[in-house]
């Protein structure tokens, strides 16, 4: 059996706990993995002077596969998201986020099987921002008045939303190929082209062109606000949904809510030859160090990683073991209980114990 070397970034907040749980169950599948563990985030700033040090990026580039826990970004303090920067730095242009119902999950919805493909490098998350009052911002405001004939208030902050033909083409081609490889039937392009004609309008136009290259997959589009309502009312109509960065961020949490919450939503940041797996959820700081967070989203990200590595039987077994623990309903964290204070909820590490035990009961050929 081939040995895989994988970069593991434990993350901060609940990251180290959910990462340890995921690593344990991935190892328990028997797949031979050498872990290169590297810290990143605000906690390493003092030591390395930056939140994503070069040696961590080098490790990911060398190994081409990584799994990471969440990293905290303080709100509105001028510190850019390390997560967003990592995706841009490694050009991980597509973030695949499957949202799937597992039997036994407490949710208003059942039989959900949706996939969001989020463009990961452009849009309002491109990180091109101009702070209120700075001289570059005032210059830009003058330029906009001159070029667009539209005066902006001088005390405005400005975020730039670039969406390119290149970026849109490659994420849609990726999504259509992903749909074919994974036996899906339909791709929906999500946009707000009625309002943003030169960004979302371009997105829709390019999506329609790319769709013609894939006649075997059904194609349609939805305006993002309508999409949000439709996902709540009739999610069964949708399959693979492709959206720019910001809408993808928001609707990922909506879809996670359909399948039982953030504790169950995994993800795969994918580029041409590098993939970084991570849960949709953040660092949930209030639960850090309490052995409380649900590690299943991180474990399910591990399932995606195993399949990406070509270890599909191990990935299927791990998913089966997680599904068995959910169905059995005893060894689950607080967020999966009807009452969040339910004293029978178990901790992060006990979920890992239960998944390892379930794996041991599962036939290796499953
Ligand atoms: P969050 O996902 O951390 O938390 C949202 C809610 O879900 C909270 O109530 C939290 O307690 C709960 N929750 C999240 N994960 C859970 C889990 N595994 N088990 C049980 N409950 C869980 O989102 P937030 O509060 O908006 O963000 C906190 C920090 O995380 C911020 O600094 C944000 O920037 C960062 N963040 C990082 C990533 C990432 O690393 N990719 C993603 C999202 C947010």
PDB file of N, CA and C in Angstrom, residues 1-4 29-33 302-318:
ATOM      1  N   UNK A   1       0.833  -1.187   0.000  1.00  0.00           N
ATOM      2  CA  UNK A   1       0.000   0.000   0.000  1.00  0.00           C
ATOM      3  C   UNK A   1       0.884   1.260   0.000  1.00  0.00           C
ATOM      4  N   UNK A   2       0.512   2.219  -0.836  1.00  0.00           N
ATOM      5  CA  UNK A   2       1.320   3.439  -0.948  1.00  0.00           C
ATOM      6  C   UNK A   2       1.244   4.249   0.327  1.00  0.00           C
ATOM      7  N   UNK A   3       2.361   4.890   0.677  1.00  0.00           N
ATOM      8  CA  UNK A   3       2.368   5.776   1.835  1.00  0.00           C
ATOM      9  C   UNK A   3       2.101   7.197   1.344  1.00  0.00           C
ATOM     10  N   UNK A   4       1.249   7.912   2.056  1.00  0.00           N
ATOM     11  CA  UNK A   4       0.946   9.289   1.686  1.00  0.00           C
ATOM     12  C   UNK A   4       1.528  10.225   2.736  1.00  0.00           C
ATOM     13  N   UNK A  29      -8.377   3.889   9.700  1.00  0.00           N
ATOM     14  CA  UNK A  29      -8.788   3.190   8.470  1.00  0.00           C
ATOM     15  C   UNK A  29      -7.675   2.270   7.974  1.00  0.00           C
ATOM     16  N   UNK A  30      -6.451   2.477   8.500  1.00  0.00           N
ATOM     17  CA  UNK A  30      -5.321   1.644   8.081  1.00  0.00           C
ATOM     18  C   UNK A  30      -4.548   2.216   6.907  1.00  0.00           C
ATOM     19  N   UNK A  31      -5.027   3.332   6.350  1.00  0.00           N
ATOM     20  CA  UNK A  31      -4.279   3.958   5.248  1.00  0.00           C
ATOM     21  C   UNK A  31      -2.964   4.502   5.826  1.00  0.00           C
ATOM     22  N   UNK A  32      -1.883   4.258   5.100  1.00  0.00           N
ATOM     23  CA  UNK A  32      -0.553   4.601   5.612  1.00  0.00           C
ATOM     24  C   UNK A  32      -0.261   6.087   5.343  1.00  0.00           C
ATOM     25  N   UNK A  33      -0.356   6.887   6.391  1.00  0.00           N
ATOM     26  CA  UNK A  33      -0.152   8.331   6.239  1.00  0.00           C
ATOM     27  C   UNK A  33       0.954   8.820   7.155  1.00  0.00           C
ATOM     28  N   UNK A 302     -11.976  14.495   6.013  1.00  0.00           N
ATOM     29  CA  UNK A 302     -11.012  13.397   5.875  1.00  0.00           C
ATOM     30  C   UNK A 302     -11.497  12.331   4.897  1.00  0.00           C
ATOM     31  N   UNK A 303     -12.807  12.092   4.881  1.00  0.00           N
ATOM     32  CA  UNK A 303     -13.381  11.137   3.913  1.00  0.00           C
ATOM     33  C   UNK A 303     -13.112  11.639   2.491  1.00  0.00           C
ATOM     34  N   UNK A 304     -13.377  12.948   2.291  1.00  0.00           N
ATOM     35  CA  UNK A 304     -13.128  13.533   0.958  1.00  0.00           C
ATOM     36  C   UNK A 304     -11.647  13.402   0.608  1.00  0.00           C
ATOM     37  N   UNK A 305     -10.797  13.598   1.613  1.00  0.00           N
ATOM     38  CA  UNK A 305      -9.344  13.528   1.371  1.00  0.00           C
ATOM     39  C   UNK A 305      -8.928  12.115   0.980  1.00  0.00           C
ATOM     40  N   UNK A 306      -9.452  11.126   1.700  1.00  0.00           N
ATOM     41  CA  UNK A 306      -9.081   9.738   1.378  1.00  0.00           C
ATOM     42  C   UNK A 306      -9.484   9.397  -0.060  1.00  0.00           C
ATOM     43  N   UNK A 307     -10.675   9.841  -0.454  1.00  0.00           N
ATOM     44  CA  UNK A 307     -11.116   9.561  -1.842  1.00  0.00           C
ATOM     45  C   UNK A 307     -10.201  10.281  -2.826  1.00  0.00           C
ATOM     46  N   UNK A 308      -9.832  11.505  -2.503  1.00  0.00           N
ATOM     47  CA  UNK A 308      -8.929  12.276  -3.371  1.00  0.00           C
ATOM     48  C   UNK A 308      -7.591  11.551  -3.522  1.00  0.00           C
ATOM     49  N   UNK A 309      -7.145  10.887  -2.453  1.00  0.00           N
ATOM     50  CA  UNK A 309      -5.858  10.175  -2.484  1.00  0.00           C
ATOM     51  C   UNK A 309      -5.963   8.847  -3.240  1.00  0.00           C
ATOM     52  N   UNK A 310      -7.169   8.524  -3.682  1.00  0.00           N
ATOM     53  CA  UNK A 310      -7.368   7.236  -4.356  1.00  0.00           C
ATOM     54  C   UNK A 310      -7.644   6.117  -3.365  1.00  0.00           C
ATOM     55  N   UNK A 311      -7.839   6.465  -2.099  1.00  0.00           N
ATOM     56  CA  UNK A 311      -8.122   5.471  -1.050  1.00  0.00           C
ATOM     57  C   UNK A 311      -9.644   5.412  -0.845  1.00  0.00           C
ATOM     58  N   UNK A 312     -10.345   5.171  -1.953  1.00  0.00           N
ATOM     59  CA  UNK A 312     -11.811   5.243  -1.905  1.00  0.00           C
ATOM     60  C   UNK A 312     -12.431   4.212  -0.956  1.00  0.00           C
ATOM     61  N   UNK A 313     -11.975   2.949  -0.944  1.00  0.00           N
ATOM     62  CA  UNK A 313     -12.600   2.009   0.000  1.00  0.00           C
ATOM     63  C   UNK A 313     -12.449   2.481   1.448  1.00  0.00           C
ATOM     64  N   UNK A 314     -11.275   3.038   1.795  1.00  0.00           N
ATOM     65  CA  UNK A 314     -11.069   3.540   3.164  1.00  0.00           C
ATOM     66  C   UNK A 314     -11.984   4.742   3.429  1.00  0.00           C
ATOM     67  N   UNK A 315     -12.117   5.610   2.437  1.00  0.00           N
ATOM     68  CA  UNK A 315     -13.017   6.765   2.575  1.00  0.00           C
ATOM     69  C   UNK A 315     -14.456   6.302   2.777  1.00  0.00           C
ATOM     70  N   UNK A 316     -14.870   5.317   1.986  1.00  0.00           N
ATOM     71  CA  UNK A 316     -16.248   4.807   2.109  1.00  0.00           C
ATOM     72  C   UNK A 316     -16.461   4.167   3.480  1.00  0.00           C
ATOM     73  N   UNK A 317     -15.464   3.431   3.942  1.00  0.00           N
ATOM     74  CA  UNK A 317     -15.584   2.793   5.269  1.00  0.00           C
ATOM     75  C   UNK A 317     -15.689   3.852   6.362  1.00  0.00           C
ATOM     76  N   UNK A 318     -14.864   4.890   6.249  1.00  0.00           N
ATOM     77  CA  UNK A 318     -14.906   5.938   7.280  1.00  0.00           C
ATOM     78  C   UNK A 318     -16.258   6.652   7.261  1.00  0.00           C
TER      79      UNK A 318
END
